[in-house]
CSV table of C-alpha atoms and ligand atoms in Angstrom, one decimal:
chain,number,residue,atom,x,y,z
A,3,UNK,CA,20.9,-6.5,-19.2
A,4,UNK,CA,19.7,-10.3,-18.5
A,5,UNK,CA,19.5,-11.5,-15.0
A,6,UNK,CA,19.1,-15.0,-14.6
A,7,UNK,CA,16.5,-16.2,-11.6
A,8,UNK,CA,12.8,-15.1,-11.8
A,9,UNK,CA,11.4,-12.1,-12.4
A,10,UNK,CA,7.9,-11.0,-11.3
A,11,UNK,CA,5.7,-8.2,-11.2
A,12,UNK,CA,2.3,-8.1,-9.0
A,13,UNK,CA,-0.2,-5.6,-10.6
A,14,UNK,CA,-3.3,-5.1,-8.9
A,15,UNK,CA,-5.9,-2.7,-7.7
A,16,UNK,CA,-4.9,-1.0,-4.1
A,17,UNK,CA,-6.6,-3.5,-1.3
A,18,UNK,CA,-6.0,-6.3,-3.2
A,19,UNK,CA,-3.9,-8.0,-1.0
A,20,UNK,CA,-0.1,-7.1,-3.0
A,21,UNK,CA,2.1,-6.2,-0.4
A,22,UNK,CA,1.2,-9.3,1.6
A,23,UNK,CA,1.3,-12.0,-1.1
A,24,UNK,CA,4.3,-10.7,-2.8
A,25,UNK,CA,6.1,-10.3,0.7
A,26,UNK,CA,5.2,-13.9,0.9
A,27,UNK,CA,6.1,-15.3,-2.5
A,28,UNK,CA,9.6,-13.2,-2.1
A,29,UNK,CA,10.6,-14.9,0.7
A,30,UNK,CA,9.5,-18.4,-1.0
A,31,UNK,CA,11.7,-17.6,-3.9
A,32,UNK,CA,14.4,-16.0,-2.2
A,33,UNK,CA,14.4,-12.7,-3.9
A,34,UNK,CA,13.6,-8.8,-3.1
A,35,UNK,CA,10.4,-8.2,-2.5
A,36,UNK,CA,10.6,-4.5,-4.0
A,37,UNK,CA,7.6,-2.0,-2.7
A,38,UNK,CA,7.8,1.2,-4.3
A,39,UNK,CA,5.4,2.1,-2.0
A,40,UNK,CA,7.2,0.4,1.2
A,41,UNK,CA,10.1,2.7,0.2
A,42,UNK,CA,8.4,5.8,-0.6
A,43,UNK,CA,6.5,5.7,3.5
A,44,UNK,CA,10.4,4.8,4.4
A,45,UNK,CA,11.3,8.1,3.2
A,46,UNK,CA,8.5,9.6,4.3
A,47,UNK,CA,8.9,8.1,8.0
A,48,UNK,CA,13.0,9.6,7.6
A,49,UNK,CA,12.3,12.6,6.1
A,50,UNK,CA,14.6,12.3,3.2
A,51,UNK,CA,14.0,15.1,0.6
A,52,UNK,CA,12.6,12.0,-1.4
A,53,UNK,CA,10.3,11.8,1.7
A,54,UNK,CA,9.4,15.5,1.8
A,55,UNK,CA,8.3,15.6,-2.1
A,56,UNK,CA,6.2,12.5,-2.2
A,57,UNK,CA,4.5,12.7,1.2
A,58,UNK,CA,1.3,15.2,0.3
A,59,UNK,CA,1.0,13.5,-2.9
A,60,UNK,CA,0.6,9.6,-1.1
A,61,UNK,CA,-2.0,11.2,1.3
A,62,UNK,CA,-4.1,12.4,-2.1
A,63,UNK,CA,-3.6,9.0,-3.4
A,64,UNK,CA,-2.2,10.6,-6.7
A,65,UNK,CA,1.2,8.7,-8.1
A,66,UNK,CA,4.8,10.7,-6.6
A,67,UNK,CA,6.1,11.6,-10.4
A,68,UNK,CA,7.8,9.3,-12.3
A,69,UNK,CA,11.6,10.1,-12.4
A,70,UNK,CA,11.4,10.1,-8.5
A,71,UNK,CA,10.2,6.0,-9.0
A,72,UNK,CA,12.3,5.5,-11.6
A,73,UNK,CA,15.2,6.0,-9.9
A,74,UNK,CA,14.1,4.8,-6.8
A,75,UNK,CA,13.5,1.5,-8.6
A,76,UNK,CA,16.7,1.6,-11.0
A,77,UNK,CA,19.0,1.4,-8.0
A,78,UNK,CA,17.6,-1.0,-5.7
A,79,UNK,CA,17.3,-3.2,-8.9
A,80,UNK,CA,21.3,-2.4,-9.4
A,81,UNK,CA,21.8,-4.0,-5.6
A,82,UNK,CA,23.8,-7.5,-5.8
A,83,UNK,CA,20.5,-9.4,-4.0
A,84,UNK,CA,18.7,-8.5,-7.4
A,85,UNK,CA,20.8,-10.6,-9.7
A,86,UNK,CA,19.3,-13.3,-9.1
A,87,UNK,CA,15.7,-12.2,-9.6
A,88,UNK,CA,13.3,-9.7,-8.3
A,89,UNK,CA,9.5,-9.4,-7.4
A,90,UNK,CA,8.3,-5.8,-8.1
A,91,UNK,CA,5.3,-4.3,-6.6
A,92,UNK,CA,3.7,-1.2,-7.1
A,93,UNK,CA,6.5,-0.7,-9.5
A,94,UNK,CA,5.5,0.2,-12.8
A,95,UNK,CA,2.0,2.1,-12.2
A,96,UNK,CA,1.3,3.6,-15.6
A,97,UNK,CA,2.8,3.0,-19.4
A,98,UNK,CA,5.9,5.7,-18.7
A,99,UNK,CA,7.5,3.8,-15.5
A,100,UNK,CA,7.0,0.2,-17.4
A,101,UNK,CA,8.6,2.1,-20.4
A,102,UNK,CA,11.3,3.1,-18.1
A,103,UNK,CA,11.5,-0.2,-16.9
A,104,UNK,CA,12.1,-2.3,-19.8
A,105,UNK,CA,14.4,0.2,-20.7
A,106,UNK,CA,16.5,-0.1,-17.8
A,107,UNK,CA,16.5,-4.4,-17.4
A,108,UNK,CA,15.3,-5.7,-21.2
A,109,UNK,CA,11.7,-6.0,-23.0
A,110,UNK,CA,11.7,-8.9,-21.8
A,111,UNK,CA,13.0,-9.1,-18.2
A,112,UNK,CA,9.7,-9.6,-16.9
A,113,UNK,CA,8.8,-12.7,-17.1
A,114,UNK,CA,5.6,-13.3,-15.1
A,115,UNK,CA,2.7,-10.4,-14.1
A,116,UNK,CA,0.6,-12.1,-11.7
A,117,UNK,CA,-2.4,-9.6,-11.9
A,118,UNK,CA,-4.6,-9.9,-8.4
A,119,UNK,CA,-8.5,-9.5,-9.2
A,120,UNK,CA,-10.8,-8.4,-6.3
A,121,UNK,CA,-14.4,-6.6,-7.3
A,122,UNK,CA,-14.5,-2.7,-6.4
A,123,UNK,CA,-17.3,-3.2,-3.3
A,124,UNK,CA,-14.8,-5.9,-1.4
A,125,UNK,CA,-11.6,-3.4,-2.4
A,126,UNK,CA,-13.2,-0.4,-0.4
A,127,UNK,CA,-14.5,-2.3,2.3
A,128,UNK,CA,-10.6,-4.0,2.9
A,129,UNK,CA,-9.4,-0.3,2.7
A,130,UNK,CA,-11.6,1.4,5.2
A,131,UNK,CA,-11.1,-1.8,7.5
A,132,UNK,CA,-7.0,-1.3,7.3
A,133,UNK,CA,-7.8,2.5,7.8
A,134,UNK,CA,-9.5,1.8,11.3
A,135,UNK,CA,-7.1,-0.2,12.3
A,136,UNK,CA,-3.3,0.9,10.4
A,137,UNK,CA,-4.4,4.4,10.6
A,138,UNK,CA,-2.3,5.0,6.7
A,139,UNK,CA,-2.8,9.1,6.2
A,140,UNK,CA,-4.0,7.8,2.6
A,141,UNK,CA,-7.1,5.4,3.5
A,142,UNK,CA,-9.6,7.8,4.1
A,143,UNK,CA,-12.6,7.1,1.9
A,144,UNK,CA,-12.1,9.8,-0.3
A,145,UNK,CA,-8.1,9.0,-1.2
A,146,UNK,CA,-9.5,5.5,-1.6
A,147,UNK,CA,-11.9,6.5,-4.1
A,148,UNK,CA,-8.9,8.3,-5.7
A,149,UNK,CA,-6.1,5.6,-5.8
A,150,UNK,CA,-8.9,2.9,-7.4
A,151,UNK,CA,-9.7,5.7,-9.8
A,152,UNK,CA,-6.2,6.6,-10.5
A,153,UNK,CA,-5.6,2.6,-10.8
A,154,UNK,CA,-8.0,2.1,-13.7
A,155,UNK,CA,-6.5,4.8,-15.5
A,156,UNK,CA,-2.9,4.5,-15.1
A,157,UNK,CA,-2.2,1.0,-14.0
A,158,UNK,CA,-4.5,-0.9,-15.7
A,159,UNK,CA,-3.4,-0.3,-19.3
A,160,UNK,CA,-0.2,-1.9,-18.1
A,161,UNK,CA,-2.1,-5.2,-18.6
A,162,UNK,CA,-1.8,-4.5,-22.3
A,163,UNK,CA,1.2,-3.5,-22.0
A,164,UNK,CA,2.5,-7.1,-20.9
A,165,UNK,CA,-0.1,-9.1,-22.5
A,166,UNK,CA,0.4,-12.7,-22.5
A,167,UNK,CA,2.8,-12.6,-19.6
A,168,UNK,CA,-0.3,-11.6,-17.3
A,169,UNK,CA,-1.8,-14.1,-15.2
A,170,UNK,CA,-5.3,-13.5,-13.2
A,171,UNK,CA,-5.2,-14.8,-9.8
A,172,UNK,CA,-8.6,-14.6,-7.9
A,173,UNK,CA,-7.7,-12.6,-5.0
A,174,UNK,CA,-10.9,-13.3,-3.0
A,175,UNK,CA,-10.7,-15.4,0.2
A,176,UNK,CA,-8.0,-16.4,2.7
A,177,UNK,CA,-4.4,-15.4,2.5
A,178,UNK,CA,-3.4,-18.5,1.9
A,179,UNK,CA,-5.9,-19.7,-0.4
A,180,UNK,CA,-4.9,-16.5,-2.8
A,181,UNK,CA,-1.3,-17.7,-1.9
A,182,UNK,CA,-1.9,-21.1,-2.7
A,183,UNK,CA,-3.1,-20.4,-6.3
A,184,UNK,CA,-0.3,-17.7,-7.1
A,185,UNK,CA,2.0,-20.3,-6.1
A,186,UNK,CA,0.0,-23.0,-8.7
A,187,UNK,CA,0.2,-20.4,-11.5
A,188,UNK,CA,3.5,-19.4,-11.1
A,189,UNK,CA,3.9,-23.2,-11.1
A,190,UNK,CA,2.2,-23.1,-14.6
A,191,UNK,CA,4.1,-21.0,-16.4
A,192,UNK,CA,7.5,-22.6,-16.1
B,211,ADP,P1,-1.6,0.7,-2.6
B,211,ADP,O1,-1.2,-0.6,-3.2
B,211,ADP,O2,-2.4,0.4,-1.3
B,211,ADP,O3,-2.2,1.7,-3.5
B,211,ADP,P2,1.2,1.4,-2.2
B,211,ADP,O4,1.8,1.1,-0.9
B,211,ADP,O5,1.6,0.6,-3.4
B,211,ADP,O6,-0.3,1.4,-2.0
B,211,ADP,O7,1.5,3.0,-2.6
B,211,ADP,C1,1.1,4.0,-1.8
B,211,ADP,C2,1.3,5.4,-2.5
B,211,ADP,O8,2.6,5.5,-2.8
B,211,ADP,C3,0.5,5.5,-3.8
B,211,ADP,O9,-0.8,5.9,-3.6
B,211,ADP,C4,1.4,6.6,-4.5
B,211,ADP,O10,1.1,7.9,-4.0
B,211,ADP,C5,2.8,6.2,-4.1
B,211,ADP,N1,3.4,5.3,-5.0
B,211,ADP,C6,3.8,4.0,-4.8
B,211,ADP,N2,4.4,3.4,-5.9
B,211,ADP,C7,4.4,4.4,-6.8
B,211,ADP,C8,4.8,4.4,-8.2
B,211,ADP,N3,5.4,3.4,-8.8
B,211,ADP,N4,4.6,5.6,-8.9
B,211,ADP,C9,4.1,6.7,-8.3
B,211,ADP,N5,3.7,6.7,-7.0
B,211,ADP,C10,3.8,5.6,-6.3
C-alpha cells in the first residue's frame, strides 16, 4: 500500500553514526524512527522469546534471521504513527529483508536511502571507543571485525538494490555537521 509523508531508509556501515542521526532526523520530520536493532536489545533486555533467539547471535555480530525482522518490522510499520511516514534503520540488512520489504509497503515506498560513508580505520576506532564506554556485549574487537564484515557482504549490495534513490552523506566530523548535510540532501531530493 502507499503512505503518504516521507519515507527514508539510513544504510550504513555499523559505527557510522545511524542510530544517532536518524534518531535526530525522526524527530525533525516527525515520524518513527524504527531501529531494528533498538528493538531486537529491547527484547533482549525483557527477555521476550524474540529476545531469547536473537541475543547470542547480536553478541557474534551475525544478522538474527530474517522472518524474525521481517515481522518485527511489518508490524511496527502497520502502527497508526507510521502512516504518515517512517525512517528505517538497520532495517533491510541484506537483498531477502529489502525483498520482504518492498513486498510488504510498494517497490517504491522508499523514497530516499541516505547511505552514511565513514572509512573502515575511523569505524573501528568509534566502535572500540563506544565499547569502553557503553559496554554493548557485541563491541569487542573481534564482533566488530564481524559486523563490518558481515556489512560488506550483506548490506552493501542493498545499495544496488535501491540505486538512484541512494544518497552519500560524508559521515566524518561532528554530529551536527553530518546532520547538517543529511538535512541539505534530503533537502535536494524533493
Ligand atoms: P550496528 O548498526 O552497530 O551494527 P544495530 O543496533 O543496527 O547495530 O544492530 C545490532 C545487532 O542486531 C546486529 O549486529 C544484528 O545481530 C542484529 N540486527 C539488527 N537489525 C537486524 C536486521 N535487520 N536483520 C538481522 N539482524 C539484525
Amino acid at each position: 500500500m502507499t503512505r503518504p509523508g516521507r519515507r527514508i531508509l539510513f544504510l550504513g556501515p555499523p559505527g557510522a553514526g545511524k542510530g544517532t542521526q536518524a534518531s535526530m532526523l525522526a524527530r525533525a520530520l516527525g515520524v518513527p524512527h524504527v531501529s531494528t536493532g533498538d528493538m531486537l536489545r529491547a527484547a533482549v533486555a525483557a527477555d521476550t522469546e524474540l529476545g531469547r533467539r536473537a541475543a547470542a547471535i547480536m553478541a557474534r555480530g551475525d544478522l538474527v534471521p530474517d522472518e524474525l525482522v521481517v515481522s518485527l518490522v511489518r508490524e511496527r510499520l502497520d502502527e497508526p504513527d507510521a502512516v504518515c511516514g517512517y525512517l528505517l534503520d538497520g532495517f533491510p540488512r541484506n537483498v531477502a529483508q529489502a525483498e520482504a520489504l518492498d513486498e510488504a509497503v510498494g517497490d517504491d515506498a522508499i523514497e530516499v536511502v541516505i547511505l552514511l560513508e565513514v572509512p573502515e580505520g575511523e569505524l573501528v576506532a568509534r566502535l572500540l571507543r563506544r565499547a569502553a564506554e557503553q559496554g554493548r556485549v557485541d563491541d569487542n574487537e573481534e564482533t566488530i571485525r564481524n559486523r563490518l564484515r558481515v556489512y560488506r557482504r550483506e548490506t552493501e549490495p542493498l545499495v544496488a538494490h535501491y540505486g538512484n534513490r541512494v544518497v552519500s552523506v560524508d559521515g566524518v566530523g561532528t554530529i551536527d555537521e553530518v546532520f547538517a548535510r543529511i538535512v541539505l540532501a534530503l533537502a535536494r531530493t524533493r
